Coordinates of C-alpha atoms and ligand atoms in Angstrom, one line a residue:
M6 CA 18.4 -15.2 -20.7
K7 CA 15.2 -17.1 -21.6
I8 CA 12.1 -17.5 -19.4
T9 CA 11.6 -21.3 -19.3
D10 CA 8.7 -21.5 -16.8
V11 CA 6.3 -19.4 -14.7
K12 CA 4.5 -20.5 -11.6
I13 CA 1.6 -18.7 -10.0
I14 CA 1.7 -19.7 -6.3
V15 CA -1.4 -19.0 -4.2
T16 CA -0.8 -19.5 -0.4
A17 CA -2.5 -18.2 2.7
P18 CA 0.0 -18.0 5.7
G19 CA -2.2 -15.7 7.7
R20 CA -4.0 -14.3 4.7
N21 CA -4.1 -15.0 0.9
F22 CA -1.1 -14.1 -1.2
V23 CA -0.5 -14.5 -5.0
T24 CA 3.1 -14.8 -6.1
V25 CA 4.6 -15.0 -9.5
K26 CA 7.7 -17.1 -9.7
I27 CA 9.8 -16.9 -13.0
F28 CA 12.4 -19.5 -14.0
T29 CA 15.2 -18.9 -16.5
D30 CA 17.5 -21.1 -18.6
Q31 CA 20.4 -19.7 -16.6
G32 CA 19.0 -21.2 -13.4
L33 CA 18.1 -17.8 -11.9
T34 CA 14.6 -17.4 -10.5
G35 CA 12.7 -14.3 -9.3
I36 CA 9.5 -13.7 -7.5
G37 CA 6.9 -10.9 -7.5
D38 CA 3.8 -10.1 -5.5
A39 CA 0.4 -10.2 -7.4
T40 CA -1.9 -10.0 -4.5
L41 CA -5.2 -8.1 -4.8
N42 CA -7.0 -8.3 -1.4
G43 CA -10.5 -9.8 -1.8
R44 CA -10.1 -10.5 -5.6
E45 CA -7.0 -12.7 -5.6
K46 CA -8.3 -15.4 -7.9
A47 CA -9.2 -12.8 -10.6
V48 CA -5.5 -12.0 -10.8
V49 CA -4.5 -15.7 -10.9
A50 CA -6.8 -16.2 -13.9
Y51 CA -5.5 -13.1 -15.6
L52 CA -2.0 -14.5 -15.2
E53 CA -2.5 -18.2 -15.9
D54 CA -5.0 -17.9 -18.7
H55 CA -3.6 -14.8 -20.5
L56 CA -0.1 -13.7 -19.5
V57 CA 1.9 -16.8 -18.7
P58 CA 1.3 -18.5 -22.1
I59 CA 2.9 -15.5 -23.9
L60 CA 5.6 -14.8 -21.2
I61 CA 7.3 -18.2 -21.4
G62 CA 10.1 -18.1 -24.0
R63 CA 10.7 -14.4 -23.8
D64 CA 14.0 -12.8 -22.9
A65 CA 13.9 -12.1 -19.1
S66 CA 16.4 -9.2 -19.5
R67 CA 13.9 -7.2 -21.6
I68 CA 11.9 -5.9 -18.6
E69 CA 10.7 -2.7 -20.2
D70 CA 9.6 -4.3 -23.4
I71 CA 7.7 -7.0 -21.5
W72 CA 6.0 -4.4 -19.4
Q73 CA 4.9 -2.4 -22.5
Y74 CA 3.9 -5.6 -24.2
F75 CA 1.5 -6.5 -21.4
Y76 CA 0.3 -3.0 -20.7
K77 CA -0.3 -1.7 -24.3
G78 CA -0.6 -5.1 -25.8
A79 CA -3.7 -6.0 -23.9
Y80 CA -5.6 -3.1 -25.6
W81 CA -7.7 -2.9 -22.4
R82 CA -5.5 -0.9 -20.1
R83 CA -5.2 -0.1 -16.4
G84 CA -7.3 -1.5 -13.6
P85 CA -6.4 -3.3 -10.3
V86 CA -6.5 -6.8 -11.7
T87 CA -4.4 -6.1 -14.8
M88 CA -1.8 -4.0 -13.0
A89 CA -1.4 -6.5 -10.1
A90 CA -0.8 -9.3 -12.6
I91 CA 1.7 -7.2 -14.6
G92 CA 3.2 -6.0 -11.3
G93 CA 4.0 -9.6 -10.2
I94 CA 5.8 -10.3 -13.4
D95 CA 7.7 -7.1 -13.5
T96 CA 8.9 -7.4 -9.9
A97 CA 10.1 -11.0 -10.5
L98 CA 12.0 -9.8 -13.6
W99 CA 13.8 -7.0 -11.7
D100 CA 14.6 -9.6 -9.0
I101 CA 16.2 -11.8 -11.6
K102 CA 18.1 -8.9 -13.2
A103 CA 19.6 -7.7 -9.9
K104 CA 20.5 -11.3 -9.1
A105 CA 22.2 -11.7 -12.5
A106 CA 24.2 -8.5 -11.7
G107 CA 25.1 -9.8 -8.3
M108 CA 23.7 -6.8 -6.5
P109 CA 20.7 -5.7 -4.4
L110 CA 17.9 -4.1 -6.4
Y111 CA 18.5 -0.6 -5.0
Q112 CA 22.0 -0.6 -6.5
L113 CA 20.6 -1.3 -9.9
L114 CA 18.2 1.6 -9.5
G115 CA 21.0 4.0 -8.8
G116 CA 22.3 3.2 -5.3
A117 CA 21.3 4.4 -1.9
S118 CA 20.2 8.0 -1.2
R119 CA 20.2 7.4 2.6
E120 CA 21.4 5.0 5.2
K121 CA 18.0 3.9 6.5
M122 CA 14.2 4.7 5.9
L123 CA 11.8 6.1 8.4
C124 CA 8.7 3.9 8.8
Y125 CA 5.3 4.2 10.5
V126 CA 3.3 1.6 12.4
H127 CA -0.4 1.3 13.2
A128 CA -1.9 2.1 16.6
Q129 CA -5.6 1.9 17.4
G130 CA -8.1 1.8 20.2
G131 CA -11.8 1.4 20.8
E132 CA -11.6 4.4 23.1
I133 CA -9.2 7.4 22.9
A134 CA -7.3 6.4 26.1
E135 CA -6.6 3.0 24.5
A136 CA -5.4 4.5 21.3
V137 CA -3.1 6.9 23.2
D138 CA -1.7 4.0 25.2
N139 CA -1.0 2.0 22.1
V140 CA 0.8 4.9 20.4
A141 CA 2.9 5.2 23.5
K142 CA 3.8 1.5 23.4
W143 CA 5.1 1.9 19.8
M144 CA 7.1 5.0 20.9
D145 CA 8.7 2.9 23.7
K146 CA 9.8 0.4 21.1
G147 CA 11.6 3.2 19.2
Y148 CA 9.1 4.1 16.5
R149 CA 9.1 7.8 15.6
A150 CA 5.9 7.8 13.4
V151 CA 2.6 6.2 14.4
R152 CA -0.8 6.1 12.6
A153 CA -3.6 6.5 15.1
Q154 CA -7.2 5.3 14.5
V155 CA -10.0 5.2 17.1
G156 CA -13.5 3.7 17.5
I157 CA -16.3 6.3 17.1
P158 CA -18.9 6.5 19.8
G159 CA -22.3 5.2 18.4
L160 CA -20.7 3.2 15.6
P161 CA -20.2 -0.6 16.1
A162 CA -17.1 -1.3 13.9
V163 CA -14.8 1.3 12.4
Y164 CA -11.9 0.9 9.9
G165 CA -8.5 0.6 11.5
T166 CA -9.8 -0.5 14.9
D167 CA -9.7 -4.1 16.2
N168 CA -13.4 -4.8 15.7
S169 CA -13.1 -4.1 12.0
T170 CA -11.7 -7.1 10.1
T171 CA -10.0 -6.6 6.7
N172 CA -9.5 -10.2 5.7
T173 CA -12.2 -12.4 7.2
A174 CA -15.5 -13.2 5.5
D175 CA -18.4 -13.5 7.9
R176 CA -20.2 -16.8 8.6
N177 CA -22.0 -16.6 5.2
N178 CA -18.7 -16.1 3.4
L179 CA -19.9 -12.6 2.6
P180 CA -18.1 -9.3 3.3
Q181 CA -18.6 -8.0 6.9
E182 CA -21.0 -5.0 6.9
E183 CA -19.9 -1.9 8.8
T184 CA -21.8 1.3 9.6
W185 CA -20.6 4.9 9.1
S186 CA -21.5 8.4 10.3
T187 CA -19.4 11.2 9.0
A188 CA -20.9 13.6 11.6
K189 CA -20.0 11.3 14.5
Y190 CA -16.5 10.7 13.1
M191 CA -15.8 14.5 12.5
R192 CA -16.8 15.3 16.0
H193 CA -14.6 12.6 17.6
V194 CA -11.3 12.4 15.7
P195 CA -10.0 15.9 16.7
M196 CA -10.4 14.8 20.3
L197 CA -8.1 11.8 19.6
F198 CA -5.3 14.0 18.4
E199 CA -5.8 16.6 21.1
A200 CA -5.4 13.8 23.7
L201 CA -2.3 12.4 21.8
R202 CA -0.5 15.7 21.7
D203 CA -1.5 16.6 25.3
Q204 CA -0.2 13.3 26.7
L205 CA 2.6 12.4 24.3
G206 CA 3.8 15.8 23.1
F207 CA 5.0 16.7 19.6
D208 CA 8.2 14.6 19.3
V209 CA 6.3 11.8 17.5
E210 CA 4.9 12.0 13.9
L211 CA 1.2 11.2 14.0
L212 CA -0.7 10.0 10.9
H213 CA -4.4 9.3 10.3
D214 CA -6.2 7.4 7.6
V215 CA -9.7 8.7 6.7
H216 CA -10.0 5.8 4.2
H217 CA -11.9 7.6 1.4
R218 CA -15.0 8.6 3.5
L219 CA -15.4 12.4 3.3
T220 CA -16.4 14.9 0.7
P221 CA -13.8 17.6 -0.2
I222 CA -15.4 20.3 2.0
E223 CA -15.7 17.8 5.0
A224 CA -12.0 16.9 4.4
A225 CA -11.2 20.6 4.4
R226 CA -13.0 21.0 7.7
L227 CA -11.2 18.1 9.3
G228 CA -7.8 19.3 8.0
K229 CA -8.4 22.7 9.6
D230 CA -9.6 21.1 12.9
L231 CA -6.4 19.0 13.0
E232 CA -4.0 21.8 12.2
P233 CA -3.1 22.5 15.9
Y234 CA -2.0 18.9 16.3
R235 CA 0.5 19.0 13.4
L236 CA -0.2 15.7 11.7
F237 CA 2.4 14.2 9.5
W238 CA -0.5 13.5 7.1
L239 CA -4.2 12.9 6.6
E240 CA -4.6 9.9 4.3
D241 CA -7.2 9.2 1.7
A242 CA -9.4 12.1 2.9
V243 CA -11.7 11.7 0.0
A244 CA -12.4 9.0 -2.7
A245 CA -9.4 9.7 -4.9
E246 CA -10.9 9.2 -8.3
H247 CA -12.0 12.8 -7.9
Q248 CA -8.5 14.3 -8.2
E249 CA -9.9 17.8 -8.7
G250 CA -11.6 17.6 -5.3
F251 CA -8.2 18.0 -3.7
R252 CA -8.0 21.6 -5.0
L253 CA -10.8 22.5 -2.6
I254 CA -9.1 20.7 0.4
R255 CA -5.8 22.4 -0.5
N256 CA -7.3 25.8 -0.4
H257 CA -8.5 25.4 3.1
T258 CA -5.9 23.6 5.1
T259 CA -2.2 23.1 5.5
T260 CA -2.5 19.6 7.0
P261 CA -0.4 17.4 4.7
L262 CA -2.3 15.0 2.4
A263 CA -1.4 11.5 1.4
V264 CA -3.3 9.4 -1.3
G265 CA -2.7 6.7 -3.8
E266 CA -2.9 3.1 -2.3
V267 CA -5.8 2.3 -4.6
F268 CA -4.2 3.8 -7.7
N269 CA -2.8 1.5 -10.4
T270 CA -1.3 3.8 -13.0
I271 CA 0.5 7.1 -13.1
W272 CA -2.6 8.6 -14.8
D273 CA -4.5 8.1 -11.5
A274 CA -2.1 10.5 -9.8
R275 CA -0.9 12.8 -12.5
L276 CA -3.1 15.8 -11.7
L277 CA -2.6 15.4 -8.0
I278 CA 1.2 15.4 -8.4
E279 CA 1.6 18.0 -11.1
E280 CA -0.6 20.5 -9.2
Q281 CA 1.0 19.5 -5.9
L282 CA -2.4 18.8 -4.4
I283 CA -0.9 16.1 -2.3
D284 CA 2.3 15.8 -0.2
Y285 CA 2.8 12.0 -0.3
I286 CA 2.0 9.4 -3.0
R287 CA 1.0 6.1 -1.6
M288 CA 1.2 3.9 -4.7
T289 CA 2.9 0.5 -4.1
T290 CA 4.8 -1.8 -6.3
V291 CA 2.2 -4.6 -6.7
H292 CA -0.8 -2.4 -7.5
A293 CA 1.1 0.1 -9.6
G294 CA 2.2 -2.6 -12.1
G295 CA 5.7 -3.2 -10.7
V296 CA 9.1 -1.6 -10.3
T297 CA 9.1 -0.2 -13.8
P298 CA 6.2 2.2 -13.4
M299 CA 7.0 2.9 -9.7
R300 CA 10.3 4.5 -10.8
R301 CA 8.4 6.8 -13.2
I302 CA 5.8 7.7 -10.5
M303 CA 8.5 8.4 -8.0
D304 CA 10.4 10.6 -10.4
L305 CA 7.2 12.5 -11.4
A306 CA 6.5 13.1 -7.8
G307 CA 10.0 14.2 -7.1
I308 CA 10.0 17.1 -9.6
H309 CA 6.7 18.3 -7.9
N310 CA 7.9 18.3 -4.3
V311 CA 5.8 15.2 -3.6
R312 CA 7.4 12.5 -1.4
T313 CA 7.0 8.7 -1.6
A314 CA 5.1 6.7 1.0
C315 CA 4.4 3.2 -0.4
H316 CA 1.4 1.4 0.9
G317 CA 2.7 -1.4 3.1
A318 CA -0.2 -3.1 4.9
M319 CA -0.2 -6.9 5.6
D320 CA -2.1 -7.6 2.4
M321 CA 0.9 -6.9 0.2
S322 CA 3.3 -9.8 0.4
P323 CA 6.9 -9.4 1.7
A324 CA 8.0 -9.5 -2.0
C325 CA 6.1 -6.3 -2.6
F326 CA 7.3 -4.8 0.7
A327 CA 10.9 -5.6 -0.2
A328 CA 10.6 -4.0 -3.6
N329 CA 9.2 -0.9 -2.0
L330 CA 12.2 -0.8 0.3
H331 CA 14.7 -0.9 -2.6
L332 CA 12.8 1.8 -4.4
G333 CA 12.6 3.8 -1.2
L334 CA 16.3 3.5 -0.5
W335 CA 17.1 4.8 -4.0
A336 CA 14.4 7.5 -4.3
P337 CA 15.8 11.0 -3.6
N338 CA 12.2 12.0 -2.6
F339 CA 11.6 9.2 -0.2
G340 CA 9.1 10.2 2.5
I341 CA 8.1 7.3 4.7
Q342 CA 7.4 3.6 4.5
E343 CA 4.3 2.0 6.0
Y344 CA 5.2 -1.0 8.1
S345 CA 2.7 -3.6 9.4
P346 CA 4.8 -6.4 11.0
Y347 CA 4.0 -9.7 9.2
L348 CA 2.8 -12.8 11.0
P349 CA 5.5 -15.4 11.8
E350 CA 3.8 -17.9 9.4
T351 CA 3.9 -15.3 6.6
L352 CA 7.6 -14.6 7.2
A353 CA 8.3 -18.3 7.2
V354 CA 6.8 -18.7 3.7
F355 CA 8.5 -15.5 2.5
P356 CA 12.0 -15.4 4.1
G357 CA 13.6 -12.0 3.4
A358 CA 16.8 -9.9 3.9
W359 CA 15.1 -6.6 5.0
T360 CA 15.6 -5.3 8.6
V361 CA 13.8 -3.0 11.0
A362 CA 15.5 -1.2 13.9
D363 CA 14.9 2.0 15.8
G364 CA 11.9 2.9 13.8
H365 CA 13.8 2.6 10.5
L366 CA 13.9 0.0 7.7
H367 CA 16.6 -1.2 5.3
P368 CA 16.1 -3.7 2.4
G369 CA 19.4 -5.5 3.1
D370 CA 22.2 -6.3 0.5
A371 CA 21.2 -9.7 -0.7
P372 CA 21.2 -9.9 -4.5
G373 CA 17.7 -9.1 -6.0
H374 CA 15.0 -7.8 -3.7
G375 CA 16.0 -10.3 -1.1
V376 CA 12.8 -12.1 -0.6
D377 CA 12.1 -15.7 -1.7
I378 CA 9.2 -18.1 -1.3
D379 CA 9.4 -21.5 0.4
E380 CA 7.1 -23.5 -2.0
T381 CA 6.9 -26.5 0.2
L382 CA 5.7 -24.5 3.2
A383 CA 3.5 -22.4 1.0
A384 CA 1.6 -25.5 -0.1
K385 CA 0.6 -26.1 3.6
Y386 CA -1.5 -22.9 3.6
P387 CA -4.4 -23.4 1.1
Y388 CA -6.4 -20.4 -0.3
E389 CA -9.6 -19.4 1.5
R390 CA -11.9 -17.0 -0.1
S391 CA -12.2 -13.8 2.0
Y392 CA -13.5 -10.3 1.4
L393 CA -12.8 -6.8 2.6
P394 CA -15.7 -5.3 4.6
V395 CA -18.3 -3.1 3.0
N396 CA -19.6 0.1 4.6
R397 CA -23.0 1.6 4.8
L398 CA -24.3 4.9 6.2
E399 CA -26.8 4.7 9.1
D400 CA -29.7 4.9 6.6
G401 CA -28.3 1.9 4.7
T402 CA -26.7 3.8 1.8
L403 CA -23.6 2.0 0.5
W404 CA -20.6 4.1 1.4
H405 CA -16.8 4.0 1.0
W406 CA -15.1 1.5 3.2
Ligands
GCO510 C1 -3.5 1.3 4.8 C2 -4.6 0.8 4.0 C3 -5.1 -0.6 4.5 C4 -6.2 -1.1 3.5 C5 -5.9 -2.5 3.1 C6 -6.9 -3.0 2.0 O1 -3.3 2.5 4.9 O2 -2.6 0.5 5.1 O3 -5.7 1.7 4.0 O4 -5.5 -0.6 5.8 O5 -7.4 -1.0 4.1 O6 -4.6 -2.6 2.6 O7 -6.5 -4.2 1.6
MG511 MG1 -4.8 3.7 3.8

C-alpha cells in the first residue's frame, strides 16, 4: 500500500489544531494529531518542509520502519516539535492499517482488556465553595473522578481556574502573564480537599494538578498534608526533567503521583517508571510520537506497577484522544483517562465514534481509530496565533506555568 499524498491541515474550531492526513493508492486515508499548543506552526514546518517530501511514496504498511526512519534518521532526536510531527504521521498510519484490517485499532493492538474506561473531568472555582459545588455537579452527572483546582487568595489568576486562559493571547498577541506564590498555594490547597471530603465524602476520586510548580521537598510537604484526603493523584508536583527529585517526594508521602504530559520519549520517563517513583504515566499519543512508542511506554510502565493516564486536555485533537482510548482499552495496566469535553465546533470538524457514559469512555468499534476530519468545515476556521500563559513569582522571577 503506497502513500500517494499527505496533507497538513491547520484548523481552529475553538482552538488551533494540526492534523496529518495520509492518502494511499488503495483509497484508504488516515489522520493523526500533530498539535503542539502555542507552537503549532513549528510542527507544520517540520512536517511540510522535512517529513512529507520523504514520506510520499513509502509503503504505508511499514509503520515501525517509518517511525524509526523519522526518529533515528533525523540524527537530531527527541523534542516536542519533532515528536508531535512523527506522532501525527504514526497515528495516521495506524488508522489506515486498522481500516485495511476492517477493525477498530484496539483490536489490532491485542483486543479489549475491559468493557469501559474510567475517566476524570475538571472542576474549578475561584473560591473553595465554588470548587466544591462544581465537583458536586460533575458527580450528579455520573462522573466518579474529578480534578479539583482553586483560586489562591492574593493571586490574581491561577492555572486551572476560569481566570487563567490557556489558549488566548492577550491584546498585544503576547502570552498572558500570571503571578505565583508557592507559600500562598501550599497554605490554601489542603483546605480545598478538606472541604471536598467534608462535604462530598470519600466515594469520589479526587485529583489535583500542581502543574510543575514545587520543589521536591515542597511537593513532599504537600503530599503529606493531603494524605488524610486520599487523593487519586497529585499531578506534575515538580518540573519533571528532574526525575531523581521524585525519590525525595516518594520517601515522604504515600499520596499517588502522576507525571508525563510534557514528555516526548520513553527516555523522559524511564527512571521514574523503573524505580516506580510515580503511579501514573501521563504521556499522550501526539506528544510521545504516536501509537508505536505509546505501546512501548505502556508496556514498560506495566511491568513496574505504573498505570496509564493519557493527557487528554482540549488542546489535543479528537484524533489523539481517540488513539488514547484505543490504547487504553487494550492496555492491561490502564489507569484512567482525562476527559475535557470538546466544543461543538471541534466535534463538528472532527466527527468520531467514541462514547462517554456514566463516567466511563469507550473508543467505539468503527474501523481505525474512529475519528475523521471534515476538510470543508475545517477550512472555515483559520489559524490564529495564540500562546500559553507564562508565570512569574511575586518578585518577577520567571517560574513554571
Ligand atoms: C492537564 C494539563 C493541561 C495543560 C495543557 C497545556 O492536566 O490537562 O496540565 O491543563 O496545561 O494541556 O496545553
Ligand atoms: Mg496536567
